[in-house]
Amino acid sequence: MSAHDVGREATEQGGGALKKVGSRAAGRAVGKAGKYIKKLLVRFLKQLILSIGKIIASLVGPWAVIIIIGLLLILGVLSAIPFSDWFLGGNARSDAQKNADLKYEQQFKSAAEATVAELWDIEADSSWKTQVVKTVKPSWGIPAGLVRYEILVNQNEKIELDDYDPDDLIKSFTPSFSYTKISDDTNRYKHVVACTYNETDKETGETKSWTDTETTYTESKRASHDVLTNISLDYGNMEIKPLKRYYPGGTLQPTDNWEQESTSSSENCTTTTYKQYDHTTVDDRYAPSLSVDGQAFQKILIDLGVSEDDMKLFYEFVTTADPDWNPALYGGDASNFPGEWLPGSASVPDVVLRYEPIVRKYLELKGMAEHTQLILAVIMQETGGRYLDIMQSSESLGLPPNTITDPEVSIQAGINHFASVYQSAGGDIELTLQAYNFGGGYISYAKEHGGHSKEVALAFSQMMAEKNGWKRYGDPLYVDHVMRYYNATNVAINIPPGEQIFDVQNVLNIMSEYLGQPYVWGGKGPSEGFDCSGLISYAFGLIGIDLSGNAHTQYNKTVPIDESEAKPGDLVFWETYKKAPSHVGMYLGDGKFINSGSSLGVSIDKLSRWKNYKFLGFRRVIK
């Protein structure tokens, strides 16, 4: 039964109020504007009533009290009427109905959890299971979105949510699990029989003792068992490789190590039995990637009653209910670039650029073609295009370094790995890049420690190095090392004329011409390069504004403004290497700014990435 069919059978709900489907966040996302306008209207009415009341009080006297009370009663009635219609929320829902919403939301979540409950019984590392569950579990926002979409389509009908069974709605998105029976795991035994003999020399009376040792080997098959090797959905597939480990030690290759199993004695002989065995499980060293067919996913939605023309709206319903869901992996519009990400281009040589068609091909299969240039920057960092395993993907497949000798195979495996950590990271590019280098285990660690940062990456690297007995683990500065080959471009500023005394877009366009150019201490122009103040003074100088000097001088040439009043075109300052303004950039809005920094050169960066430096605030250029 489609969502549309279910909606037709819905009946009027007790209390006459229409129930919403998702969380309160879903209602906020759609109704925020209406509620805000209502708030302003109520505030205006209050002020108007008070003003009228004062006038009346001065003219009429005690009768004003009665009139004001009457007006307040009217205001109370207005407040009780929902400003927006039922879909926008308003005051239409009672506390009981809101509690019912939360209960219904939990039913969606439980239905989603039930689809992957089987995975928790898999013999594998717990963090691996967590990653796989998160990857293949259908978002609870999908059935919630189907119901909300049906409510929107049938907005003139009152519905009862009991008519919508979360288990039925999520059935089309439920994964199935395939297993392979493993019957070649083997027990190996080493039996060491040591017999001690004594012999007395009849002439001398001396007793001689010696021990003869005999070693034999036997084998037996271990009990067969099933190992998960594939997870499939109607719109995607995840291949899971089996991995045979050798014990004792759990190594990937047989060793000469044995564990003692038993000892027995008979007369002058002692038999000691040692054991080795191999055991096959899933390869839980790396989280496998899910290959998603975005078109197949949308076909399922269409079959369930979602119009193809409404697909973008439906995806918004899902992400509003479940912000962790990434529409880009399911054929959705990824142009918003989650995580304050900015599209850009890679500054790479032709030896890397020649792989662009292959990179784009495999990213398109993942619905992630917008990251083509970023992957080229990754290739530049990994090998510079000089090795056949150009994305250094061998180890992600459990192979020794540089085993792969086909660049396309390397790209395919590398993109699978990138897509996997991208989804686990919720679309956070910096977290994705660092996890590409460290492995998927870094994602949960970073989230537990406040998100990705250089400090968190370094702590993780040190922890893993110590755990494995290595001198170092991965590259904790991997994000910066990739980003030096990637330039954010095509940034447009939406700012009304007159907000600044200069054309902000014009200044940004001037600076953007040099994106990717390395930082040069004391650099003031294109031929020599730029430092932070040099970029500012050069760009503003071209439009006739004198901001010459270093960051401290530019600080003194501008005036402070409150953060709440900051607009694109304002300057931002930090203390870095001294107790004075020593770094400057131009604010672009939404937490972004353009600057020339020592690690990324001329680049568009995020204020949050500079949180370890003392922020000196926003300042404005004035006449």
XYZ file of C-alpha atoms in Angstrom:
623
model
C 0.000 0.000 0.000
C 1.427 3.400 -0.955
C 1.531 6.438 1.283
C -1.175 7.918 -0.924
C -3.451 4.905 -0.437
C -2.933 5.006 3.302
C -3.843 8.685 3.410
C -7.169 8.103 1.627
C -8.273 5.710 4.367
C -7.396 8.095 7.202
C -10.246 9.217 9.493
C -10.855 12.245 11.644
C -8.718 12.284 14.750
C -10.136 12.723 18.258
C -9.987 16.319 19.454
C -10.179 17.648 15.921
C -6.476 18.486 15.727
C -4.257 17.149 13.012
C -1.206 15.269 14.180
C 2.185 15.959 12.704
C 4.485 13.031 12.056
C 8.086 13.670 12.758
C 9.848 15.268 15.635
C 9.303 18.793 16.861
C 12.327 19.679 14.749
C 10.351 18.804 11.630
C 7.612 21.241 12.549
C 10.124 23.942 13.398
C 11.886 23.613 10.061
C 8.715 24.212 8.075
C 6.894 26.564 10.448
C 9.712 28.736 11.759
C 8.853 31.652 9.494
C 5.170 31.590 10.365
C 5.831 31.426 14.085
C 8.312 34.269 13.902
C 5.851 36.487 12.063
C 3.195 35.567 14.612
C 5.561 36.522 17.408
C 6.149 39.920 15.823
C 2.410 40.390 15.305
C 1.601 39.595 18.944
C 4.380 41.927 20.122
C 3.018 44.695 17.890
C -0.521 44.160 19.155
C 0.674 44.293 22.764
C 2.484 47.565 22.142
C -0.506 48.960 20.268
C -2.922 47.965 23.026
C -0.712 49.449 25.733
C -0.383 52.713 23.783
C -4.132 52.917 23.231
C -4.682 52.036 26.866
C -2.489 54.885 28.061
C -4.289 57.354 25.806
C -7.677 56.154 26.967
C -6.567 56.196 30.599
C -5.526 59.831 30.300
C -8.788 60.805 28.620
C -11.402 58.627 30.252
C -9.976 57.688 33.613
C -11.217 54.557 35.426
C -13.150 53.397 32.370
C -9.753 52.778 30.745
C -9.227 49.817 33.018
C -12.331 48.076 31.727
C -11.439 48.820 28.093
C -7.861 47.572 28.518
C -9.117 44.339 30.099
C -11.404 43.848 27.133
C -8.572 44.410 24.686
C -6.354 41.959 26.565
C -9.087 39.349 26.320
C -9.175 39.908 22.564
C -5.403 39.554 22.429
C -5.678 36.284 24.342
C -8.114 34.958 21.767
C -5.785 36.018 18.940
C -2.878 34.239 20.599
C -4.902 31.046 20.879
C -5.617 30.965 17.150
C -2.816 29.356 15.147
C -1.188 31.989 12.964
C -0.121 29.348 10.475
C -2.162 26.459 9.194
C -1.925 22.991 10.756
C 1.135 22.063 8.714
C 3.102 25.003 10.095
C 2.281 24.094 13.668
C 0.921 27.187 15.375
C -0.860 26.510 18.657
C -3.071 23.803 17.175
C -1.501 20.951 19.134
C -2.166 20.098 22.725
C 0.439 18.665 25.093
C -1.202 15.269 24.765
C -0.900 15.438 20.993
C 2.742 16.516 21.234
C 3.439 13.539 23.480
C 1.714 11.317 20.937
C 3.988 12.781 18.253
C 7.078 11.803 20.238
C 5.689 8.325 20.802
C 5.002 7.946 17.094
C 8.499 9.225 16.271
C 9.906 6.508 18.522
C 7.927 3.927 16.554
C 9.681 5.088 13.386
C 13.063 4.808 15.083
C 12.269 1.363 16.467
C 11.172 0.164 13.041
C 14.485 1.353 11.560
C 16.497 -0.296 14.354
C 14.663 -3.585 13.840
C 15.825 -3.791 10.222
C 19.472 -4.133 11.305
C 19.069 -5.927 14.652
C 20.581 -9.046 13.104
C 23.908 -7.301 12.626
C 24.537 -6.954 16.339
C 24.883 -10.745 16.580
C 27.675 -10.826 13.988
C 31.064 -11.945 15.283
C 33.084 -8.779 14.712
C 34.650 -5.817 16.444
C 31.967 -3.693 18.121
C 33.073 -0.457 16.441
C 32.932 -2.191 13.048
C 29.391 -3.343 13.708
C 28.430 0.149 14.777
C 29.763 1.594 11.512
C 28.018 -1.015 9.350
C 24.725 -0.593 11.194
C 24.898 3.154 10.752
C 25.650 2.754 7.042
C 22.927 0.293 6.014
C 20.185 1.131 8.507
C 17.412 3.015 6.698
C 16.819 6.451 8.120
C 13.740 6.686 10.309
C 13.189 9.977 8.527
C 12.170 8.081 5.362
C 8.877 6.661 6.694
C 8.364 9.889 8.649
C 8.867 11.787 5.394
C 6.383 9.542 3.584
C 3.717 10.323 6.143
C 4.472 14.033 6.162
C 4.391 14.045 2.371
C 1.007 12.341 2.408
C -0.304 14.877 4.888
C 0.849 17.654 2.593
C -0.792 16.063 -0.457
C -4.055 15.561 1.443
C -3.890 18.753 3.469
C -7.649 19.258 3.381
C -8.222 15.951 5.173
C -7.838 15.236 8.841
C -5.913 12.068 9.418
C -5.236 9.573 12.146
C -1.629 8.499 12.464
C -2.595 5.018 13.630
C -3.390 4.299 9.990
C 0.312 4.560 9.178
C 2.277 1.484 10.175
C 6.007 2.368 10.446
C 6.965 -1.270 9.840
C 5.048 -1.338 6.560
C 6.406 2.015 5.394
C 10.020 1.041 6.009
C 9.720 -2.417 4.452
C 10.887 -1.237 1.014
C 14.089 0.118 2.552
C 14.967 -2.912 4.660
C 18.356 -4.571 4.045
C 18.739 -8.307 3.523
C 21.760 -10.277 4.678
C 23.610 -13.066 2.870
C 25.975 -15.507 4.505
C 28.640 -17.885 3.285
C 29.178 -21.175 5.080
C 32.797 -21.544 6.147
C 33.851 -25.176 6.388
C 37.613 -25.060 5.785
C 38.756 -23.672 9.134
C 41.179 -26.145 10.669
C 42.464 -27.204 14.083
C 46.131 -28.260 14.065
C 47.676 -30.174 16.929
C 51.258 -30.825 17.859
C 51.805 -33.783 20.181
C 55.151 -33.863 21.946
C 55.874 -37.160 23.700
C 58.889 -37.020 26.031
C 59.997 -40.329 27.536
C 62.723 -40.401 30.183
C 64.942 -43.456 30.533
C 67.447 -44.485 33.241
C 70.289 -46.988 32.803
C 72.863 -48.089 35.400
C 76.379 -49.107 34.375
C 77.040 -52.475 36.010
C 80.797 -51.925 36.240
C 80.840 -48.371 37.586
C 77.423 -48.258 39.180
C 76.729 -44.897 37.531
C 73.211 -44.183 36.415
C 72.683 -42.352 33.146
C 69.412 -40.608 32.276
C 68.217 -39.377 28.945
C 64.996 -38.248 27.322
C 63.757 -39.144 23.906
C 61.293 -36.776 22.303
C 58.902 -37.547 19.474
C 56.701 -34.926 17.806
C 53.677 -35.743 15.691
C 51.049 -33.563 14.067
C 47.355 -34.053 13.472
C 44.563 -31.942 12.020
C 40.814 -31.780 12.262
C 38.164 -29.607 10.672
C 36.519 -27.014 12.855
C 32.751 -26.826 12.999
C 31.341 -25.006 9.983
C 29.766 -21.633 10.582
C 28.168 -18.809 8.613
C 29.936 -15.529 7.876
C 28.152 -12.417 6.608
C 29.387 -11.625 3.096
C 26.771 -9.312 1.598
C 24.144 -6.783 2.590
C 21.745 -5.835 -0.168
C 18.897 -3.392 -0.556
C 16.644 -2.690 -3.485
C 18.741 0.426 -4.070
C 22.221 -0.573 -2.934
C 24.713 -3.245 -2.078
C 27.520 -3.766 0.410
C 30.091 -6.471 -0.170
C 31.789 -7.764 2.963
C 35.010 -9.674 2.647
C 35.751 -12.664 4.864
C 39.045 -12.742 6.728
C 40.870 -15.795 8.012
C 42.967 -15.243 11.096
C 45.471 -17.623 12.618
C 45.663 -18.349 16.319
C 47.189 -17.968 18.759
C 47.725 -14.304 18.066
C 45.008 -13.648 15.500
C 47.607 -13.020 12.779
C 46.870 -12.831 9.077
C 49.545 -15.414 8.214
C 50.346 -18.757 9.884
C 53.106 -18.596 12.494
C 55.129 -21.082 14.535
C 53.336 -20.081 17.707
C 51.377 -22.725 19.566
C 49.205 -22.643 22.667
C 49.373 -25.485 25.161
C 46.120 -27.369 25.373
C 46.778 -30.376 27.645
C 49.399 -32.500 29.389
C 49.174 -36.164 30.399
C 51.628 -38.717 31.830
C 51.907 -42.480 31.555
C 54.737 -44.390 33.229
C 57.947 -42.663 32.126
C 56.408 -40.631 29.288
C 54.710 -37.227 29.277
C 52.553 -36.126 26.395
C 51.999 -32.392 25.855
C 49.518 -31.293 23.246
C 49.707 -27.865 21.600
C 47.124 -26.289 19.369
C 46.914 -23.905 16.435
C 43.733 -23.047 14.596
C 42.386 -20.685 12.020
C 39.041 -18.966 12.232
C 37.207 -17.001 9.562
C 35.053 -13.986 10.342
C 34.152 -10.789 8.522
C 37.079 -8.525 7.743
C 36.445 -6.015 10.516
C 39.638 -4.046 10.019
C 37.856 -1.600 7.729
C 34.229 -0.571 7.441
C 32.948 -1.606 3.981
C 31.237 0.942 1.772
C 27.635 0.889 0.610
C 27.149 1.369 -3.101
C 23.869 3.263 -3.531
C 21.857 3.583 -6.737
C 20.184 6.952 -6.260
C 17.815 6.442 -9.180
C 16.651 3.088 -7.820
C 16.064 4.716 -4.435
C 13.933 7.418 -6.021
C 12.037 4.804 -8.050
C 10.962 3.174 -4.780
C 9.748 6.535 -3.492
C 7.816 7.139 -6.695
C 6.174 3.701 -6.354
C 5.161 4.703 -2.823
C 3.374 7.787 -4.106
C 6.029 10.526 -4.086
C 5.901 12.618 -7.242
C 9.177 12.928 -9.115
C 8.638 16.698 -9.158
C 8.416 16.698 -5.351
C 11.604 14.691 -4.772
C 13.591 17.661 -3.470
C 10.780 18.513 -1.052
C 10.622 14.910 0.155
C 14.378 14.818 0.768
C 13.981 17.956 2.874
C 11.330 16.169 4.939
C 13.733 13.296 5.587
C 16.715 15.473 6.527
C 14.531 17.663 8.747
C 13.419 14.605 10.714
C 16.845 12.937 10.656
C 19.684 15.476 10.212
C 22.251 12.644 10.034
C 20.782 11.412 6.752
C 22.848 12.463 3.743
C 20.711 13.068 0.607
C 23.807 13.276 -1.608
C 24.307 9.512 -1.255
C 20.753 8.812 -2.412
C 20.559 10.880 -5.558
C 19.654 14.105 -3.765
C 20.919 17.604 -4.339
C 24.295 17.999 -2.645
C 24.791 21.589 -3.693
C 24.444 22.870 -0.146
C 27.608 21.053 0.923
C 26.983 20.124 4.581
C 29.485 21.027 7.253
C 30.083 24.589 5.960
C 31.788 23.067 2.945
C 32.580 25.095 -0.150
C 32.895 23.711 -3.681
C 36.199 24.334 -5.410
C 38.824 23.182 -7.865
C 41.991 21.178 -7.490
C 45.393 22.727 -8.209
C 47.079 19.614 -9.529
C 49.431 18.801 -12.433
C 48.353 17.053 -15.625
C 49.688 13.721 -14.350
C 46.863 13.799 -11.760
C 44.302 15.721 -13.809
C 44.254 12.978 -16.454
C 42.376 10.742 -13.994
C 39.480 13.208 -13.667
C 37.080 11.230 -15.970
C 37.644 8.002 -14.023
C 37.253 9.759 -10.674
C 34.044 11.406 -11.838
C 32.683 8.098 -13.159
C 32.979 6.292 -9.830
C 31.784 9.290 -7.823
C 28.690 9.528 -10.022
C 27.905 5.919 -9.131
C 27.842 7.084 -5.514
C 25.831 10.223 -6.279
C 28.837 12.306 -5.200
C 30.144 13.815 -8.419
C 30.400 17.220 -6.730
C 33.512 15.951 -4.930
C 35.493 15.159 -8.082
C 37.943 18.012 -7.595
C 38.435 17.123 -3.942
C 39.365 13.543 -4.826
C 41.934 14.870 -7.292
C 43.441 16.821 -4.389
C 43.463 13.588 -2.341
C 45.313 11.807 -5.172
C 47.833 14.637 -5.278
C 48.492 14.234 -1.566
C 48.614 10.431 -1.662
C 50.956 9.864 -4.611
C 51.053 12.916 -6.846
C 50.001 10.477 -9.595
C 53.434 8.811 -9.522
C 52.365 5.303 -8.483
C 49.919 2.826 -9.994
C 48.050 2.592 -6.703
C 47.386 6.301 -7.005
C 44.951 6.533 -4.074
C 46.976 4.143 -1.912
C 43.925 1.887 -1.670
C 45.649 -1.466 -1.201
C 45.632 -1.278 2.586
C 41.937 -0.385 2.673
C 41.377 -3.771 0.999
C 43.564 -5.576 3.514
C 46.494 -5.857 1.106
C 50.136 -4.832 1.524
C 50.950 -1.277 0.359
C 51.049 -0.735 -3.421
C 49.679 -4.218 -4.200
C 47.166 -2.676 -6.607
C 48.765 -2.116 -10.002
C 45.744 -0.737 -11.884
C 45.008 2.981 -11.314
C 41.293 2.508 -12.020
C 41.035 -0.250 -9.422
C 42.825 2.036 -6.976
C 40.371 4.882 -7.720
C 37.342 2.624 -7.380
C 38.528 1.265 -4.023
C 39.583 4.698 -2.808
C 36.225 6.238 -3.650
C 34.409 3.355 -1.952
C 36.436 4.096 1.169
C 35.833 7.853 0.834
C 32.076 7.346 0.398
C 31.943 5.082 3.433
C 33.654 7.501 5.800
C 31.768 10.434 4.232
C 28.462 8.852 5.163
C 29.667 7.910 8.642
C 30.945 11.458 9.125
C 27.554 12.888 8.207
C 28.983 14.830 5.271
C 31.580 16.677 7.377
C 34.382 16.992 4.831
C 37.244 17.661 7.227
C 36.233 14.693 9.372
C 35.868 12.609 6.200
C 39.341 13.495 4.959
C 41.018 12.726 8.264
C 39.105 9.433 8.506
C 40.205 8.593 4.958
C 43.744 8.680 6.307
C 43.168 7.243 9.796
C 40.335 4.833 9.055
C 36.683 4.890 10.037
C 37.445 4.391 13.725
C 38.556 8.000 13.953
C 35.011 9.261 13.323
C 33.491 7.986 16.565
C 36.605 9.079 18.475
C 36.375 12.608 17.051
C 32.661 12.901 17.782
C 33.286 11.810 21.377
C 35.928 14.541 21.694
C 34.008 17.503 20.308
C 34.555 16.955 16.581
C 37.571 16.969 14.309
C 40.446 19.331 15.016
C 44.197 19.127 14.675
C 44.457 18.505 18.400
C 41.933 15.659 18.319
C 43.644 14.132 15.274
C 47.048 14.318 16.964
C 45.700 12.720 20.157
C 44.140 9.887 18.134
C 47.386 9.366 16.205
C 49.402 9.166 19.414
C 46.897 6.807 20.998
C 46.920 4.420 18.029
C 50.703 4.534 17.700
C 51.098 3.600 21.350
C 48.431 0.911 21.090
C 50.165 -0.733 18.121
C 53.712 -0.168 19.311
C 54.531 2.075 16.357
C 56.479 5.309 16.166
C 53.640 7.084 14.371
C 50.141 6.447 13.089
C 48.808 8.156 9.998
C 49.061 11.856 9.234
C 47.303 14.022 11.833
C 47.644 17.031 9.493
C 46.110 15.192 6.543
C 43.278 17.708 6.096
C 45.655 20.633 5.666
C 47.892 18.585 3.400
C 44.988 17.806 1.071
C 43.512 21.291 1.223
C 46.689 22.937 -0.006
C 45.792 21.439 -3.400
C 42.126 22.488 -3.237
C 40.745 25.984 -3.738
C 37.212 27.078 -2.879
C 35.806 29.040 -5.811
C 32.682 30.649 -7.229
C 31.680 32.221 -3.927
C 28.919 34.816 -4.219
C 28.084 37.292 -1.469
C 24.421 38.075 -0.874
C 24.572 41.541 0.638
C 22.252 44.469 -0.124
C 23.893 47.609 -1.554
C 24.887 50.163 1.056
C 25.727 47.690 3.819
C 29.419 48.531 3.341
C 31.111 51.582 1.834
C 32.594 49.385 -0.900
C 31.483 46.615 -3.255
C 32.162 43.455 -1.213
C 31.721 41.131 -4.174
C 34.291 43.124 -6.150
C 36.888 42.825 -3.373
C 36.146 39.107 -3.023
C 36.549 38.580 -6.749
C 39.977 40.272 -6.622
C 41.108 38.059 -3.746
C 39.637 34.923 -5.343
C 41.937 35.306 -8.356
C 44.798 34.185 -6.091
C 43.098 31.273 -4.315
C 45.637 28.518 -3.784
C 48.639 30.809 -3.968
C 51.071 29.911 -1.141
C 51.461 32.157 1.873
C 54.554 34.409 1.740
C 55.670 36.284 4.858
C 55.707 40.006 4.064
C 54.200 39.407 0.604
C 52.210 42.362 -0.708
C 51.418 41.544 -4.334
C 50.689 38.833 -6.938
C 54.276 38.575 -8.188
C 55.789 37.921 -4.759
C 52.778 36.374 -3.040
C 50.693 37.491 -0.076
C 50.725 37.310 3.660
C 47.453 38.015 5.490
C 47.708 41.820 5.622
C 49.249 41.957 2.144
C 46.166 40.330 0.610
C 43.877 42.814 2.377
C 45.902 45.916 1.475
C 46.299 44.828 -2.172
C 42.596 44.061 -2.803
C 41.299 47.170 -1.052
C 43.970 49.318 -2.688
C 42.634 48.386 -6.122
C 39.254 49.920 -5.223
C 40.774 53.063 -3.716
C 40.731 52.230 0.002
C 44.001 52.576 1.897
C 44.485 49.627 4.247
C 48.234 49.447 3.872
C 50.406 48.164 6.692
C 50.447 45.024 8.789
C 47.527 43.391 10.602
C 48.023 45.623 13.649
C 47.904 48.754 11.477
C 44.773 47.523 9.691
C 43.195 46.825 13.077
C 43.734 50.452 14.050
C 42.356 51.713 10.702
C 38.998 50.000 11.296
C 36.316 50.327 13.968
C 34.911 47.579 16.197
C 31.405 46.209 15.717
C 29.404 43.685 17.687
C 29.319 40.118 16.383
C 25.535 40.353 16.035
C 26.011 43.191 13.528
C 28.799 41.551 11.500
C 28.283 41.577 7.738
C 30.245 40.293 4.735
C 33.098 42.708 4.077
C 33.964 43.270 7.726
C 37.476 42.308 8.778
C 38.290 39.648 11.365
C 41.410 39.678 13.539
C 43.313 37.249 15.769
C 46.324 37.179 18.041
C 48.603 34.421 16.781
C 52.346 34.669 17.369
C 52.306 37.834 19.536
C 50.021 39.676 21.941
C 48.701 42.049 19.327
C 46.596 41.774 16.150
C 48.709 39.490 13.938
C 46.281 37.813 11.534
C 43.495 39.302 9.440
C 40.916 38.167 6.909
C 37.698 39.442 5.304
C 34.452 38.007 6.641
C 32.078 36.413 4.100
C 29.160 35.503 6.349
C 28.016 32.093 7.618
C 31.187 31.664 9.647
C 33.517 31.883 6.628
C 36.260 34.323 5.711
C 38.923 34.734 3.028
C 42.559 35.154 4.014
C 46.139 34.197 3.283
C 47.229 31.750 5.976
C 50.459 29.888 6.527
C 48.959 26.423 6.113
C 46.454 26.853 3.240
C 47.740 29.995 1.525
C 45.068 32.207 -0.026
C 41.917 30.319 0.862
C 38.385 30.519 2.134
C 38.417 29.237 5.680
C 36.079 28.827 8.651
C 36.196 30.900 11.824
C 35.742 27.722 13.835
C 39.034 26.336 12.563
C 40.847 29.202 14.300
C 39.278 28.588 17.706
C 42.660 27.939 19.345
C 43.779 31.507 18.677
C 42.499 34.541 20.550
C 39.799 36.130 18.430
C 39.889 39.928 18.514
C 36.495 40.384 16.893
C 34.895 41.998 13.862
C 35.902 45.454 12.624
C 34.477 47.632 9.863
C 36.069 49.767 7.177
C 34.731 53.332 7.368
C 35.325 56.549 5.409
